[in-house]
Amino acid sequence: MAQESVLRVVPYADLRNLDPVWTTAMITQHHAYMIYDTLFGLDEQLMPQPQMVGEYSVSDDGLTYTFTLRDGMTFHDGAPVTTADVVASIKRWWARDNAGGSLAEVTASLEAVDDKTFTLVLSEPYGLVLDTFASLTGPFIMPAAVAATDPFEQVESHIGSGPFVFNEEEWVPGNKVVYDKFEGYVPRDEPPSGASGGKVVKVDRVEWSYLPDPGTAMAALINDEVDYWEAPPVDLVPVLEGDPNITVGVQNPFGLIVILRPNHLYPPFDKKEARQALAYMVDETEYMTAMVGDPKYWQVCVSLMMCGTPGETSAGGAEIMTSSDMAKAKELMDSVYQGETVVVMHPTDHPSGPAALITAAKLRELGVNVELQAMDWATLTSRRASKNEPTEGGWSIFHTRTGLGSASPVSHLGVAAGENAWFGWPANEKIEELRAAWGAEADPDKRAEIMDALHEEMMDYAPFVMLGQYQMPSGWRSNVSGVVKGSILGFWNIEKQ
């Protein structure tokens, strides 16, 4: 009997929350792509490609989409994947997801025709249907009985139809996550490309070991105790590059943006002057230097959308974030601040941790009463869902990273400002109107005009603040090959010699 092949991974964070609908945490997205499959996936060129869908067609008027599932798909418990599962999963997902919510607003009906075919009928033309189904945040297809769970509650069953099975018995939060190869998975007959293509599993088992201390993680990689380290600090990269048994590369070439998110429900950030003060106090170079270090991995981005994408624009004076204007920030803050305690959540085990320290120091310089509360990232991702007052278990500010979803105002977590708003809960009708108009507009020039108008409104309203954009190097043992580049981290196609 052949020896079991085990890929040993150090992920960037601890996995505590398992439901990708309930939370948008990137570590939960990684988990979701392991155990669930998606209808479409973004390839290396960011084009949506069929994944669970075998064939699809669009009516001449652009209002009716007909999708047929490909053959051979089963859930981990052996049950066949049907369109009843798909429809239930989509409806649960779009109740929480920004891009999904925008699609739901223009949907007249979503129905299963038979076990293999379903239709989506729109109330008006919408050019982002396939892009939305290929969104990095789902929909992830679950059994219909599981998808019946309230979208504001976490699912209790973790059965998917993806390439790996979650080994719940061996899951130790704060320590270890185990995935076993799903022998019943039928990959697409094409090369892998980003989150799309043939997801062929070439190892028997993947083990995530959470090692929050970088020195411990580095020693484990060098000593061949682990095979893959997702996010080594940039200042340790030269040490890894000097080891002939280790390869250093950028798995996600598109990079990540870092944002500061204020809570719009409570003072002082329920007033736009206080939120604008945050934008004036930010110097992206300061934040990126503290978080990333080596400038070859980061850039100043004066757009609230991801730089290097069609949504990039500096309309509305986004250049203010290239340098700090503390005098203007203090003037704005003093106009509305009444001495409230501002709770800044500080994740001690996450790359955004240094950003929290800088923000707390700058707010104190403005005369704000700051309470910096240390916690791990898993706690932060749970607590940010709380709408309690900041001093009663809630929060005022957190920092996070987001990926390619931030290239589009429809999917950008920080942009939605209404019923579908992400944690922080901004409310702005004009932003929502412009988001919808951008999604519905097919002409690139007109879409750019709408993007400029949206950006101007966001710079005034300040739903969040951009802190910069960077790429994250990873390190893996030289006997590991087949790492798929893209905006999500999957462990299909990887071989270990």
XYZ file of C-alpha atoms in Angstrom:
497
model
C 0.000 0.000 0.000
C 1.384 3.407 -1.037
C 2.273 5.830 1.731
C -0.341 8.542 2.288
C 0.640 11.888 0.764
C 0.066 14.764 3.196
C 0.477 18.449 2.332
C 1.278 20.420 5.501
C 0.241 24.077 5.364
C 0.623 27.102 7.634
C -2.351 29.381 6.799
C -2.317 33.102 7.476
C -5.012 32.875 10.181
C -6.912 30.516 12.439
C -10.113 29.002 11.039
C -12.918 29.455 13.549
C -15.948 30.362 11.415
C -16.836 27.774 8.781
C -19.775 29.375 6.976
C -18.778 31.516 3.933
C -22.236 33.109 3.846
C -22.135 34.165 7.500
C -18.629 35.690 7.256
C -16.484 37.156 4.492
C -13.183 36.326 6.257
C -10.581 35.291 3.698
C -9.589 32.226 5.720
C -13.208 31.051 5.515
C -13.142 31.603 1.753
C -10.040 29.393 1.571
C -11.944 26.748 3.529
C -15.019 27.109 1.309
C -13.059 26.538 -1.905
C -11.667 23.339 -0.403
C -15.015 21.706 0.387
C -17.598 23.401 -1.864
C -17.841 23.874 -5.589
C -19.124 26.938 -7.433
C -21.279 27.457 -10.514
C -18.607 29.577 -12.215
C -15.033 30.544 -11.348
C -12.694 33.370 -12.328
C -9.768 32.240 -14.461
C -6.260 33.737 -14.475
C -7.475 36.554 -16.755
C -10.411 37.281 -14.382
C -12.941 35.964 -16.874
C -15.869 33.895 -15.529
C -15.708 30.259 -16.645
C -18.241 27.439 -16.057
C -17.390 25.230 -13.096
C -20.394 23.198 -11.879
C -22.329 24.409 -14.911
C -21.901 22.301 -18.030
C -23.859 24.356 -20.542
C -25.771 27.633 -20.405
C -27.650 29.915 -22.754
C -29.047 33.442 -22.731
C -32.251 34.515 -24.444
C -32.111 37.114 -27.223
C -33.542 39.813 -24.955
C -30.890 39.081 -22.325
C -33.455 38.379 -19.611
C -33.538 34.581 -19.333
C -30.485 32.508 -18.416
C -30.745 28.722 -18.618
C -28.078 26.663 -16.856
C -27.491 22.906 -16.986
C -25.287 21.216 -14.395
C -22.506 18.936 -15.588
C -22.636 15.199 -15.000
C -21.098 13.263 -12.148
C -21.393 15.729 -9.270
C -22.183 14.345 -5.834
C -22.004 15.658 -2.302
C -19.564 14.179 0.186
C -22.348 12.023 1.668
C -22.997 10.432 -1.739
C -26.193 12.356 -2.577
C -26.356 13.771 -6.120
C -26.100 17.527 -6.586
C -29.402 18.834 -7.977
C -30.775 22.197 -8.970
C -32.849 22.220 -5.768
C -29.531 22.476 -3.908
C -28.326 25.168 -6.293
C -31.423 27.359 -6.005
C -31.497 27.100 -2.209
C -27.783 27.934 -1.991
C -28.110 30.963 -4.274
C -31.042 32.365 -2.310
C -29.253 31.992 1.022
C -26.095 33.550 -0.419
C -27.668 36.569 -2.042
C -29.432 37.478 1.193
C -25.979 38.421 2.577
C -23.599 39.002 -0.334
C -23.120 42.455 -1.879
C -22.894 41.267 -5.483
C -25.545 38.609 -4.926
C -27.888 41.172 -3.409
C -27.531 43.376 -6.498
C -28.412 40.406 -8.713
C -31.401 39.534 -6.518
C -32.783 43.048 -6.968
C -33.098 42.537 -10.749
C -34.292 38.916 -10.586
C -37.908 38.126 -11.461
C -37.574 34.390 -10.802
C -35.038 31.701 -9.986
C -36.419 28.200 -10.486
C -35.413 24.587 -10.998
C -36.722 23.177 -14.294
C -35.606 19.629 -13.455
C -32.796 18.044 -11.436
C -30.139 19.235 -13.894
C -31.481 22.531 -15.268
C -32.460 25.837 -13.659
C -33.419 29.244 -14.989
C -32.759 32.786 -13.873
C -35.229 35.325 -15.274
C -34.332 39.001 -14.909
C -36.725 41.923 -14.606
C -34.272 44.071 -16.594
C -31.002 43.491 -18.463
C -28.014 43.035 -16.171
C -24.539 42.547 -17.577
C -22.908 40.990 -14.512
C -24.792 37.702 -14.107
C -21.861 35.408 -14.906
C -19.380 37.653 -13.100
C -21.599 37.539 -10.023
C -21.873 33.750 -10.071
C -18.063 33.665 -10.408
C -17.619 35.992 -7.431
C -14.863 34.986 -5.015
C -17.422 35.098 -2.202
C -19.776 32.547 -3.711
C -22.330 31.199 -4.190
C -20.910 28.009 -2.713
C -23.303 25.140 -3.359
C -24.573 23.291 -0.269
C -27.255 20.625 0.139
C -30.710 22.234 0.081
C -31.410 21.173 3.677
C -28.250 22.950 4.838
C -28.911 25.995 2.650
C -32.289 26.323 4.383
C -30.369 27.676 7.407
C -31.106 31.321 8.221
C -28.366 33.274 6.391
C -27.757 35.263 9.587
C -27.014 32.036 11.473
C -24.068 29.709 10.841
C -24.671 26.343 9.216
C -24.058 23.299 11.416
C -23.345 20.836 8.610
C -20.321 21.226 6.354
C -21.039 18.855 3.494
C -20.068 20.111 0.067
C -19.312 18.642 -3.332
C -15.837 20.158 -3.705
C -12.494 18.411 -4.160
C -11.823 17.971 -0.428
C -13.844 16.700 2.538
C -13.686 18.643 5.795
C -12.516 16.253 8.518
C -14.570 17.695 11.348
C -13.455 15.071 13.864
C -9.848 16.251 13.621
C -10.592 19.983 13.590
C -9.004 21.732 16.584
C -9.790 25.482 16.506
C -6.652 27.451 17.219
C -4.453 24.558 16.131
C -5.352 22.261 13.247
C -7.685 21.809 10.265
C -7.705 18.633 8.194
C -9.064 17.968 4.709
C -9.214 14.587 2.999
C -9.290 14.015 -0.754
C -12.855 13.489 -1.967
C -12.614 10.319 -4.013
C -16.005 10.990 -5.599
C -15.054 14.362 -7.047
C -15.137 14.557 -10.846
C -12.933 17.450 -12.024
C -13.489 19.336 -15.241
C -11.459 18.017 -18.178
C -9.281 21.102 -18.612
C -6.223 22.667 -16.945
C -6.736 24.627 -13.715
C -6.819 28.400 -14.085
C -7.365 30.572 -11.038
C -10.588 29.457 -9.364
C -11.735 27.655 -12.515
C -10.789 24.618 -14.564
C -9.948 21.066 -13.588
C -9.398 20.778 -9.842
C -7.431 17.536 -9.767
C -6.378 16.563 -6.232
C -2.911 14.983 -6.182
C -2.444 14.539 -2.412
C -4.438 12.362 -0.038
C -4.713 14.873 2.770
C -4.124 18.555 3.546
C -3.361 19.650 7.096
C -3.470 23.295 8.163
C -1.399 24.010 11.264
C -2.003 27.419 12.787
C 1.366 28.858 13.896
C 0.859 32.526 14.820
C 4.517 33.090 15.742
C 6.463 33.841 12.521
C 9.707 32.490 13.954
C 8.085 29.164 14.730
C 6.496 28.978 11.268
C 9.777 29.837 9.549
C 11.663 27.184 11.495
C 8.980 24.619 10.654
C 9.306 25.358 6.923
C 13.111 25.334 6.958
C 13.208 22.090 8.968
C 10.770 20.338 6.605
C 8.059 20.117 9.282
C 5.610 21.934 6.988
C 5.445 22.232 3.208
C 3.720 25.544 2.517
C 3.627 28.860 4.421
C 0.946 31.124 3.065
C 1.971 34.510 4.437
C 5.491 34.914 5.844
C 6.263 38.481 6.947
C 8.134 40.274 4.194
C 11.120 40.949 6.473
C 11.661 37.170 6.737
C 11.473 36.561 2.981
C 15.237 37.077 2.409
C 15.961 34.274 4.886
C 13.630 31.936 3.000
C 15.086 33.005 -0.367
C 18.524 32.059 0.911
C 17.480 28.455 1.536
C 17.940 26.278 -1.594
C 15.176 23.948 -0.412
C 12.536 26.684 -0.371
C 10.752 28.478 -3.200
C 9.359 31.973 -2.607
C 6.655 33.202 -4.944
C 3.556 35.350 -5.183
C 0.615 32.955 -5.396
C -1.922 35.788 -5.757
C -0.579 38.129 -8.481
C -3.574 40.457 -8.172
C -2.775 41.359 -4.604
C -4.897 42.727 -1.799
C -6.073 46.107 -0.653
C -6.136 47.142 2.992
C -9.003 49.230 4.325
C -9.987 50.960 7.547
C -13.654 50.379 8.296
C -15.512 52.652 10.761
C -18.801 51.748 12.451
C -21.461 54.097 11.036
C -23.989 53.265 13.756
C -22.341 55.055 16.675
C -20.578 58.364 17.417
C -18.348 59.786 16.284
C -18.351 57.857 12.991
C -22.092 58.165 12.490
C -21.133 61.630 11.192
C -19.302 61.963 7.921
C -16.981 64.672 9.252
C -15.410 62.129 11.631
C -15.097 59.606 8.801
C -13.548 62.241 6.550
C -11.068 62.980 9.334
C -9.906 59.384 9.084
C -9.150 59.850 5.382
C -7.155 63.036 6.039
C -5.084 61.447 8.804
C -4.021 58.478 6.626
C -0.642 58.319 4.927
C -0.670 55.100 2.893
C 3.125 54.926 2.816
C 3.199 54.838 6.614
C 0.659 52.027 6.786
C 2.201 49.952 4.001
C 5.711 50.339 5.391
C 4.517 49.066 8.777
C 2.390 46.231 7.388
C 4.510 45.036 4.460
C 7.931 46.678 4.568
C 9.743 46.015 1.289
C 8.317 48.524 -1.236
C 8.615 46.036 -4.104
C 5.538 44.304 -2.681
C 3.268 47.347 -2.180
C 1.978 50.505 -3.809
C 0.093 53.642 -2.877
C -3.405 53.427 -4.357
C -5.436 56.632 -4.528
C -8.571 54.836 -5.658
C -11.150 53.316 -3.319
C -11.408 50.564 -5.933
C -8.486 48.203 -6.527
C -5.747 49.861 -8.563
C -4.863 48.278 -11.878
C -8.481 47.326 -12.575
C -11.124 49.027 -14.749
C -12.724 50.520 -11.633
C -9.634 52.510 -10.665
C -10.274 56.261 -10.383
C -9.124 59.140 -8.210
C -12.259 61.245 -8.772
C -13.372 63.211 -5.751
C -9.908 64.042 -4.447
C -8.641 60.624 -3.348
C -5.096 62.035 -3.515
C -5.570 63.168 0.088
C -4.557 59.659 1.165
C -1.039 59.968 -0.274
C 0.023 62.067 2.710
C -1.381 62.849 6.124
C -3.014 66.251 6.808
C -3.436 66.084 10.566
C -4.462 69.731 10.854
C -7.433 69.188 8.531
C -8.216 65.876 10.229
C -8.309 67.560 13.654
C -10.505 70.372 12.351
C -13.026 67.863 11.031
C -12.919 65.627 14.099
C -13.260 68.570 16.516
C -16.420 69.695 14.703
C -18.338 66.566 15.754
C -16.397 64.706 18.455
C -18.009 64.728 21.913
C -15.480 62.692 23.891
C -16.835 59.206 23.069
C -14.611 56.197 23.599
C -13.481 54.840 20.241
C -12.830 51.086 20.316
C -10.193 49.994 17.805
C -9.980 46.220 17.404
C -6.351 45.072 17.212
C -5.771 41.578 15.755
C -2.432 40.476 17.136
C -2.097 37.515 14.754
C -3.098 39.149 11.460
C -1.157 41.242 8.917
C -3.502 44.189 9.585
C -2.370 44.334 13.224
C 0.202 47.127 12.661
C -2.499 49.220 10.937
C -4.589 49.168 14.109
C -1.632 50.473 16.125
C -1.026 53.343 13.694
C -4.700 54.295 13.623
C -4.934 54.301 17.427
C -1.855 56.521 17.709
C -3.125 58.965 15.086
C -6.566 59.197 16.676
C -4.970 59.973 20.042
C -2.974 62.703 18.317
C -6.320 64.152 17.213
C -7.469 64.176 20.836
C -9.732 61.136 20.576
C -10.223 58.828 23.564
C -9.075 55.479 22.118
C -9.420 52.025 23.616
C -7.179 49.604 21.717
C -8.506 46.095 22.314
C -6.185 43.193 21.479
C -7.664 39.929 20.176
C -6.959 37.219 17.645
C -8.297 37.484 14.097
C -10.889 34.767 14.597
C -12.390 36.745 17.483
C -12.388 39.928 15.415
C -14.241 38.325 12.526
C -16.953 37.206 14.933
C -17.134 40.435 16.911
C -17.362 42.717 13.881
C -20.844 41.286 13.257
C -22.031 42.778 16.565
C -24.166 45.924 16.472
C -23.732 46.530 20.197
C -22.379 49.872 21.358
C -18.582 49.998 21.121
C -18.094 49.924 24.897
C -20.600 47.096 25.334
C -19.070 44.397 23.183
C -19.236 46.263 19.881
C -16.551 48.226 18.066
C -15.703 51.523 16.363
C -12.952 50.610 13.866
C -11.371 47.514 12.371
C -8.890 47.006 9.552
C -8.969 44.236 6.989
C -7.721 43.076 3.607
C -9.811 42.211 0.593
C -8.992 40.896 -2.848
C -10.414 41.011 -6.349
C -13.947 41.621 -5.137
C -12.774 45.192 -4.581
C -12.306 45.656 -8.334
C -16.062 46.129 -8.785
C -18.413 48.420 -6.832
C -21.030 45.679 -6.995
C -18.878 43.140 -5.142
C -16.610 45.453 -3.114
C -17.339 44.727 0.543
C -16.889 48.330 1.601
C -19.020 50.041 -1.034
C -22.557 48.778 -0.417
C -24.415 51.346 1.677
C -27.918 50.183 2.420
C -29.823 47.001 3.093
C -26.929 44.812 1.902
C -24.200 46.793 3.656
C -21.263 44.927 5.129
C -20.124 45.242 8.756
C -20.025 48.958 9.571
C -23.525 49.387 8.127
C -23.361 52.630 6.107
C -26.588 53.954 4.592
C -26.452 56.133 1.478
C -29.143 56.025 -1.215
C -27.032 57.789 -3.840
C -24.237 55.216 -3.506
C -26.745 52.411 -3.930
C -28.311 54.066 -6.983
C -24.899 54.517 -8.616
C -23.838 50.954 -7.775
C -26.965 49.654 -9.478
C -26.478 51.934 -12.486
C -22.856 50.794 -12.861
C -23.919 47.140 -12.845
C -26.641 47.711 -15.414
C -24.537 49.785 -17.831
C -22.829 47.841 -20.630
C -21.032 50.729 -22.356
C -17.471 51.025 -20.952
C -17.278 54.814 -21.344
C -20.600 55.402 -19.625
C -19.661 52.908 -16.927
C -16.449 54.897 -16.300
C -18.516 58.084 -15.929
C -20.753 56.373 -13.392
C -17.683 55.091 -11.548
C -16.310 58.627 -11.263
C -19.611 59.903 -9.891
C -19.769 57.009 -7.434
C -16.206 57.618 -6.316
C -16.884 61.301 -5.720
C -19.855 60.399 -3.531
C -17.821 57.832 -1.615
C -14.983 60.278 -1.002
C -17.506 62.678 0.502
C -19.457 60.073 2.480
C -16.350 58.033 3.456
C -17.773 54.528 3.998
C -14.177 53.294 4.461
C -10.608 54.494 3.972
C -8.041 52.944 1.625
C -4.691 52.146 3.297
C -2.786 50.785 0.296
C -2.397 47.767 -1.969
C 0.134 44.955 -1.814
C 1.113 41.483 -2.921
C 1.714 38.722 -0.388
C 4.675 36.376 -0.957
C 4.378 32.730 0.061
C 7.018 30.105 0.697
C 6.962 26.373 -0.050
C 9.374 23.466 -0.020
C 11.088 22.800 -3.350
C 9.590 19.310 -3.530
C 6.154 20.923 -3.844
C 4.980 21.761 -7.369
C 1.820 22.759 -9.190
C 0.825 25.792 -7.087
C -2.064 27.429 -8.963
C -1.815 31.194 -9.158
C -4.956 33.195 -8.587
C -6.954 35.238 -6.159
C -7.918 32.252 -3.997
C -5.694 29.655 -2.378
C -6.689 26.134 -3.376
C -4.619 22.984 -2.934
C -5.704 21.060 -6.004
C -3.088 20.387 -8.718
C -0.305 20.421 -6.085
C 2.102 17.499 -6.016
C 4.553 16.618 -3.273
C 7.583 14.558 -4.274
